[in-house]
Amino acid sequence: MKQNIIIILLIILTLSQCKKDKEELTSTNEAQTLKLQESKKILLDRSSSNLLLNGFASLDEAVKKFLIEVRNTNQIETIELKTLVDQKEKDFILYPNIFGHGTSLDVTPLEDYNKMIRSFEVLALGKLKEKPYTVSDLKSTKIRVKSVQDYGKTKFHKIGSVIISTPKGKIEISEIRSVIQLGDRYKVAILAP
């Protein structure tokens, strides 16, 4: 008899905990949905901006200038790099143009997406700082572009790898994932480890 009472109490406790967990999950999903709707509205508003990309005249120049800046800086924060899309360019060019094209930004609130991109940049920059190339080695650089895709007003040049020939051998750089093109200007856009 006591076993039946204990079993019934355990079932009741389990059911009440499941109901509580479901309510918390529903509340979290609703908050996430609201953040996603707010992000969508912001991105759609920004998509009509005509901000110019402060970039370079060619893809090769954009990549080489980025690698030079990485080599010449001691920081591992990407926020200060002039050769990588800055936050304003992300907010008004990069994000509004990739939104709605099947990227993870379509299902991730803007604030969370920004954090993810920043963490990728920091990790990639850390790996790039370890690469044993010098600025003079960049004279013999080959950039392998995997594809070029239109995203809104922009084109994305997806980079397969960058090969740098050094006196000690070839160095492959895979941390530069894409270069954005807006009009006739190019800039390194996405980094990942």
PDB file of C-alpha atoms in Angstrom:
ATOM      1  CA  MET A   1       0.000   0.000   0.000  1.00  0.00           C
ATOM      2  CA  LYS A   2       2.811   2.398   0.931  1.00  0.00           C
ATOM      3  CA  GLN A   3       4.546   1.588  -2.358  1.00  0.00           C
ATOM      4  CA  ASN A   4       1.460   2.586  -4.329  1.00  0.00           C
ATOM      5  CA  ILE A   5       1.251   5.908  -2.492  1.00  0.00           C
ATOM      6  CA  ILE A   6       4.948   6.588  -3.138  1.00  0.00           C
ATOM      7  CA  ILE A   7       4.569   5.686  -6.839  1.00  0.00           C
ATOM      8  CA  ILE A   8       1.510   7.950  -7.155  1.00  0.00           C
ATOM      9  CA  LEU A   9       3.371  10.814  -5.438  1.00  0.00           C
ATOM     10  CA  LEU A  10       6.366  10.344  -7.772  1.00  0.00           C
ATOM     11  CA  ILE A  11       4.098  10.399 -10.827  1.00  0.00           C
ATOM     12  CA  ILE A  12       2.361  13.564  -9.605  1.00  0.00           C
ATOM     13  CA  LEU A  13       5.707  15.261  -8.901  1.00  0.00           C
ATOM     14  CA  THR A  14       7.060  14.229 -12.296  1.00  0.00           C
ATOM     15  CA  LEU A  15       3.972  15.491 -14.120  1.00  0.00           C
ATOM     16  CA  SER A  16       4.037  18.810 -12.281  1.00  0.00           C
ATOM     17  CA  GLN A  17       7.755  19.249 -13.064  1.00  0.00           C
ATOM     18  CA  CYS A  18       7.116  18.452 -16.752  1.00  0.00           C
ATOM     19  CA  LYS A  19       4.334  21.044 -16.847  1.00  0.00           C
ATOM     20  CA  LYS A  20       6.608  23.631 -15.218  1.00  0.00           C
ATOM     21  CA  ASP A  21       9.437  22.838 -17.683  1.00  0.00           C
ATOM     22  CA  LYS A  22       7.025  23.131 -20.604  1.00  0.00           C
ATOM     23  CA  GLU A  23       5.799  26.530 -19.393  1.00  0.00           C
ATOM     24  CA  GLU A  24       9.395  27.789 -19.037  1.00  0.00           C
ATOM     25  CA  LEU A  25      10.273  26.501 -22.507  1.00  0.00           C
ATOM     26  CA  THR A  26       7.199  28.170 -23.983  1.00  0.00           C
ATOM     27  CA  SER A  27       8.140  31.439 -22.277  1.00  0.00           C
ATOM     28  CA  THR A  28      11.718  31.198 -23.604  1.00  0.00           C
ATOM     29  CA  ASN A  29      10.483  30.402 -27.131  1.00  0.00           C
ATOM     30  CA  GLU A  30       8.135  33.386 -27.057  1.00  0.00           C
ATOM     31  CA  ALA A  31      10.959  35.706 -25.957  1.00  0.00           C
ATOM     32  CA  GLN A  32      13.204  34.323 -28.716  1.00  0.00           C
ATOM     33  CA  THR A  33      10.445  34.777 -31.288  1.00  0.00           C
ATOM     34  CA  LEU A  34       9.953  38.399 -30.207  1.00  0.00           C
ATOM     35  CA  LYS A  35      13.704  39.065 -30.477  1.00  0.00           C
ATOM     36  CA  LEU A  36      13.721  37.491 -33.930  1.00  0.00           C
ATOM     37  CA  GLN A  37      10.770  39.613 -35.091  1.00  0.00           C
ATOM     38  CA  GLU A  38      12.447  42.761 -33.771  1.00  0.00           C
ATOM     39  CA  SER A  39      15.692  41.827 -35.583  1.00  0.00           C
ATOM     40  CA  LYS A  40      13.777  41.238 -38.821  1.00  0.00           C
ATOM     41  CA  LYS A  41      12.172  44.670 -38.599  1.00  0.00           C
ATOM     42  CA  ILE A  42      15.538  46.354 -37.932  1.00  0.00           C
ATOM     43  CA  LEU A  43      17.204  44.553 -40.848  1.00  0.00           C
ATOM     44  CA  LEU A  44      14.389  45.344 -43.256  1.00  0.00           C
ATOM     45  CA  ASP A  45      14.563  49.029 -42.259  1.00  0.00           C
ATOM     46  CA  ARG A  46      18.331  49.062 -42.758  1.00  0.00           C
ATOM     47  CA  SER A  47      18.184  47.313 -46.134  1.00  0.00           C
ATOM     48  CA  SER A  48      17.164  50.564 -47.807  1.00  0.00           C
ATOM     49  CA  SER A  49      20.248  52.443 -46.574  1.00  0.00           C
ATOM     50  CA  ASN A  50      22.821  53.465 -49.128  1.00  0.00           C
ATOM     51  CA  LEU A  51      25.939  53.216 -46.984  1.00  0.00           C
ATOM     52  CA  LEU A  52      29.109  52.856 -49.030  1.00  0.00           C
ATOM     53  CA  LEU A  53      31.626  50.119 -48.299  1.00  0.00           C
ATOM     54  CA  ASN A  54      34.943  51.585 -47.171  1.00  0.00           C
ATOM     55  CA  GLY A  55      36.927  48.930 -48.997  1.00  0.00           C
ATOM     56  CA  PHE A  56      39.581  48.285 -51.606  1.00  0.00           C
ATOM     57  CA  ALA A  57      39.705  48.277 -55.413  1.00  0.00           C
ATOM     58  CA  SER A  58      40.090  44.491 -55.780  1.00  0.00           C
ATOM     59  CA  LEU A  59      39.602  41.240 -53.924  1.00  0.00           C
ATOM     60  CA  ASP A  60      43.364  40.571 -53.964  1.00  0.00           C
ATOM     61  CA  GLU A  61      44.101  43.977 -52.472  1.00  0.00           C
ATOM     62  CA  ALA A  62      41.448  43.522 -49.762  1.00  0.00           C
ATOM     63  CA  VAL A  63      42.859  40.148 -48.692  1.00  0.00           C
ATOM     64  CA  LYS A  64      46.515  41.254 -48.792  1.00  0.00           C
ATOM     65  CA  LYS A  65      45.857  44.490 -46.874  1.00  0.00           C
ATOM     66  CA  PHE A  66      43.931  42.474 -44.275  1.00  0.00           C
ATOM     67  CA  LEU A  67      46.805  39.995 -43.865  1.00  0.00           C
ATOM     68  CA  ILE A  68      49.299  42.868 -43.601  1.00  0.00           C
ATOM     69  CA  GLU A  69      47.218  44.528 -40.904  1.00  0.00           C
ATOM     70  CA  VAL A  70      46.919  41.229 -39.010  1.00  0.00           C
ATOM     71  CA  ARG A  71      50.691  40.754 -39.167  1.00  0.00           C
ATOM     72  CA  ASN A  72      51.409  44.340 -38.071  1.00  0.00           C
ATOM     73  CA  THR A  73      48.984  44.517 -35.142  1.00  0.00           C
ATOM     74  CA  ASN A  74      49.425  43.117 -31.679  1.00  0.00           C
ATOM     75  CA  GLN A  75      45.734  43.002 -30.853  1.00  0.00           C
ATOM     76  CA  ILE A  76      43.417  40.054 -31.157  1.00  0.00           C
ATOM     77  CA  GLU A  77      40.236  42.119 -31.075  1.00  0.00           C
ATOM     78  CA  THR A  78      38.851  42.522 -34.587  1.00  0.00           C
ATOM     79  CA  ILE A  79      36.855  45.624 -33.721  1.00  0.00           C
ATOM     80  CA  GLU A  80      39.791  47.894 -34.482  1.00  0.00           C
ATOM     81  CA  LEU A  81      40.879  46.352 -37.784  1.00  0.00           C
ATOM     82  CA  LYS A  82      40.330  48.793 -40.634  1.00  0.00           C
ATOM     83  CA  THR A  83      40.567  46.078 -43.306  1.00  0.00           C
ATOM     84  CA  LEU A  84      37.684  44.003 -41.881  1.00  0.00           C
ATOM     85  CA  VAL A  85      34.065  45.125 -42.147  1.00  0.00           C
ATOM     86  CA  ASP A  86      33.395  47.354 -39.152  1.00  0.00           C
ATOM     87  CA  GLN A  87      30.260  47.246 -37.009  1.00  0.00           C
ATOM     88  CA  LYS A  88      28.483  49.978 -38.994  1.00  0.00           C
ATOM     89  CA  GLU A  89      29.180  48.128 -42.258  1.00  0.00           C
ATOM     90  CA  LYS A  90      27.888  44.917 -40.675  1.00  0.00           C
ATOM     91  CA  ASP A  91      24.745  46.640 -39.441  1.00  0.00           C
ATOM     92  CA  PHE A  92      23.906  48.519 -42.642  1.00  0.00           C
ATOM     93  CA  ILE A  93      25.511  46.496 -45.469  1.00  0.00           C
ATOM     94  CA  LEU A  94      26.438  42.942 -44.481  1.00  0.00           C
ATOM     95  CA  TYR A  95      23.504  41.836 -42.320  1.00  0.00           C
ATOM     96  CA  PRO A  96      20.649  43.470 -44.282  1.00  0.00           C
ATOM     97  CA  ASN A  97      21.966  41.959 -47.530  1.00  0.00           C
ATOM     98  CA  ILE A  98      22.400  38.385 -46.263  1.00  0.00           C
ATOM     99  CA  PHE A  99      19.128  38.363 -44.328  1.00  0.00           C
ATOM    100  CA  GLY A 100      16.495  36.271 -46.061  1.00  0.00           C
ATOM    101  CA  HIS A 101      18.973  34.306 -48.162  1.00  0.00           C
ATOM    102  CA  GLY A 102      19.103  31.117 -46.113  1.00  0.00           C
ATOM    103  CA  THR A 103      21.875  32.134 -43.722  1.00  0.00           C
ATOM    104  CA  SER A 104      21.794  31.513 -39.981  1.00  0.00           C
ATOM    105  CA  LEU A 105      20.869  35.185 -39.540  1.00  0.00           C
ATOM    106  CA  ASP A 106      17.381  34.227 -40.765  1.00  0.00           C
ATOM    107  CA  VAL A 107      16.779  32.236 -37.568  1.00  0.00           C
ATOM    108  CA  THR A 108      19.059  34.034 -35.095  1.00  0.00           C
ATOM    109  CA  PRO A 109      18.278  37.325 -33.342  1.00  0.00           C
ATOM    110  CA  LEU A 110      20.622  40.119 -34.395  1.00  0.00           C
ATOM    111  CA  GLU A 111      22.229  40.517 -30.965  1.00  0.00           C
ATOM    112  CA  ASP A 112      23.030  36.798 -30.755  1.00  0.00           C
ATOM    113  CA  TYR A 113      24.285  36.714 -34.346  1.00  0.00           C
ATOM    114  CA  ASN A 114      26.612  39.637 -33.632  1.00  0.00           C
ATOM    115  CA  LYS A 115      28.074  37.838 -30.609  1.00  0.00           C
ATOM    116  CA  MET A 116      28.605  34.684 -32.661  1.00  0.00           C
ATOM    117  CA  ILE A 117      30.340  36.587 -35.501  1.00  0.00           C
ATOM    118  CA  ARG A 118      32.580  38.413 -33.004  1.00  0.00           C
ATOM    119  CA  SER A 119      33.608  35.193 -31.297  1.00  0.00           C
ATOM    120  CA  PHE A 120      34.428  33.614 -34.680  1.00  0.00           C
ATOM    121  CA  GLU A 121      36.505  36.668 -35.590  1.00  0.00           C
ATOM    122  CA  VAL A 122      38.500  36.581 -32.357  1.00  0.00           C
ATOM    123  CA  LEU A 123      39.207  32.845 -32.707  1.00  0.00           C
ATOM    124  CA  ALA A 124      40.185  33.207 -36.373  1.00  0.00           C
ATOM    125  CA  LEU A 125      42.412  36.183 -35.671  1.00  0.00           C
ATOM    126  CA  GLY A 126      44.160  34.212 -32.928  1.00  0.00           C
ATOM    127  CA  LYS A 127      44.888  31.430 -35.421  1.00  0.00           C
ATOM    128  CA  LEU A 128      46.031  33.921 -38.077  1.00  0.00           C
ATOM    129  CA  LYS A 129      48.474  35.510 -35.640  1.00  0.00           C
ATOM    130  CA  GLU A 130      50.165  32.099 -35.304  1.00  0.00           C
ATOM    131  CA  LYS A 131      50.790  31.745 -39.053  1.00  0.00           C
ATOM    132  CA  PRO A 132      54.518  32.166 -39.804  1.00  0.00           C
ATOM    133  CA  TYR A 133      54.402  34.583 -42.740  1.00  0.00           C
ATOM    134  CA  THR A 134      55.937  38.014 -43.161  1.00  0.00           C
ATOM    135  CA  VAL A 135      54.606  41.021 -45.029  1.00  0.00           C
ATOM    136  CA  SER A 136      57.178  40.471 -47.781  1.00  0.00           C
ATOM    137  CA  ASP A 137      55.864  36.890 -48.252  1.00  0.00           C
ATOM    138  CA  LEU A 138      52.525  38.314 -49.388  1.00  0.00           C
ATOM    139  CA  LYS A 139      54.001  39.200 -52.802  1.00  0.00           C
ATOM    140  CA  SER A 140      53.391  35.615 -53.874  1.00  0.00           C
ATOM    141  CA  THR A 141      49.850  34.966 -52.683  1.00  0.00           C
ATOM    142  CA  LYS A 142      47.203  32.867 -54.424  1.00  0.00           C
ATOM    143  CA  ILE A 143      43.568  33.329 -53.453  1.00  0.00           C
ATOM    144  CA  ARG A 144      41.245  30.446 -54.275  1.00  0.00           C
ATOM    145  CA  VAL A 145      37.668  31.683 -54.636  1.00  0.00           C
ATOM    146  CA  LYS A 146      35.141  28.845 -54.263  1.00  0.00           C
ATOM    147  CA  SER A 147      32.124  30.795 -55.454  1.00  0.00           C
ATOM    148  CA  VAL A 148      30.631  34.228 -55.977  1.00  0.00           C
ATOM    149  CA  GLN A 149      27.042  34.739 -54.883  1.00  0.00           C
ATOM    150  CA  ASP A 150      24.704  37.694 -55.035  1.00  0.00           C
ATOM    151  CA  TYR A 151      23.140  38.707 -51.727  1.00  0.00           C
ATOM    152  CA  GLY A 152      20.894  41.711 -52.124  1.00  0.00           C
ATOM    153  CA  LYS A 153      22.978  44.645 -53.367  1.00  0.00           C
ATOM    154  CA  THR A 154      26.231  42.830 -52.599  1.00  0.00           C
ATOM    155  CA  LYS A 155      28.317  39.969 -53.916  1.00  0.00           C
ATOM    156  CA  PHE A 156      30.050  37.515 -51.631  1.00  0.00           C
ATOM    157  CA  HIS A 157      33.281  35.945 -52.776  1.00  0.00           C
ATOM    158  CA  LYS A 158      33.547  32.743 -50.739  1.00  0.00           C
ATOM    159  CA  ILE A 159      37.204  32.038 -50.171  1.00  0.00           C
ATOM    160  CA  GLY A 160      38.426  28.455 -50.274  1.00  0.00           C
ATOM    161  CA  SER A 161      41.919  29.263 -49.105  1.00  0.00           C
ATOM    162  CA  VAL A 162      44.763  31.710 -49.379  1.00  0.00           C
ATOM    163  CA  ILE A 163      48.160  30.204 -50.182  1.00  0.00           C
ATOM    164  CA  ILE A 164      51.252  32.195 -49.227  1.00  0.00           C
ATOM    165  CA  SER A 165      54.646  31.077 -50.523  1.00  0.00           C
ATOM    166  CA  THR A 166      57.417  31.638 -48.009  1.00  0.00           C
ATOM    167  CA  PRO A 167      61.103  30.655 -48.107  1.00  0.00           C
ATOM    168  CA  LYS A 168      60.229  27.828 -45.706  1.00  0.00           C
ATOM    169  CA  GLY A 169      57.309  26.532 -47.784  1.00  0.00           C
ATOM    170  CA  LYS A 170      53.679  27.214 -48.453  1.00  0.00           C
ATOM    171  CA  ILE A 171      51.266  28.444 -45.783  1.00  0.00           C
ATOM    172  CA  GLU A 172      47.555  27.845 -46.204  1.00  0.00           C
ATOM    173  CA  ILE A 173      45.128  30.288 -44.655  1.00  0.00           C
ATOM    174  CA  SER A 174      41.536  29.102 -44.350  1.00  0.00           C
ATOM    175  CA  GLU A 175      40.281  31.581 -41.736  1.00  0.00           C
ATOM    176  CA  ILE A 176      39.157  34.161 -44.316  1.00  0.00           C
ATOM    177  CA  ARG A 177      35.752  32.809 -45.316  1.00  0.00           C
ATOM    178  CA  SER A 178      34.418  35.574 -47.531  1.00  0.00           C
ATOM    179  CA  VAL A 179      35.048  38.966 -49.050  1.00  0.00           C
ATOM    180  CA  ILE A 180      32.111  41.283 -49.609  1.00  0.00           C
ATOM    181  CA  GLN A 181      31.804  43.408 -52.747  1.00  0.00           C
ATOM    182  CA  LEU A 182      29.569  46.450 -52.983  1.00  0.00           C
ATOM    183  CA  GLY A 183      29.888  48.236 -56.305  1.00  0.00           C
ATOM    184  CA  ASP A 184      33.598  48.381 -57.066  1.00  0.00           C
ATOM    185  CA  ARG A 185      34.781  48.091 -53.435  1.00  0.00           C
ATOM    186  CA  TYR A 186      35.917  44.907 -51.647  1.00  0.00           C
ATOM    187  CA  LYS A 187      36.518  44.122 -47.991  1.00  0.00           C
ATOM    188  CA  VAL A 188      37.114  41.025 -45.878  1.00  0.00           C
ATOM    189  CA  ALA A 189      33.732  40.205 -44.356  1.00  0.00           C
ATOM    190  CA  ILE A 190      33.610  36.834 -42.597  1.00  0.00           C
ATOM    191  CA  LEU A 191      36.303  35.108 -40.555  1.00  0.00           C
ATOM    192  CA  ALA A 192      36.035  31.729 -38.880  1.00  0.00           C
ATOM    193  CA  PRO A 193      38.530  29.436 -37.161  1.00  0.00           C
TER     194      PRO A 193
END
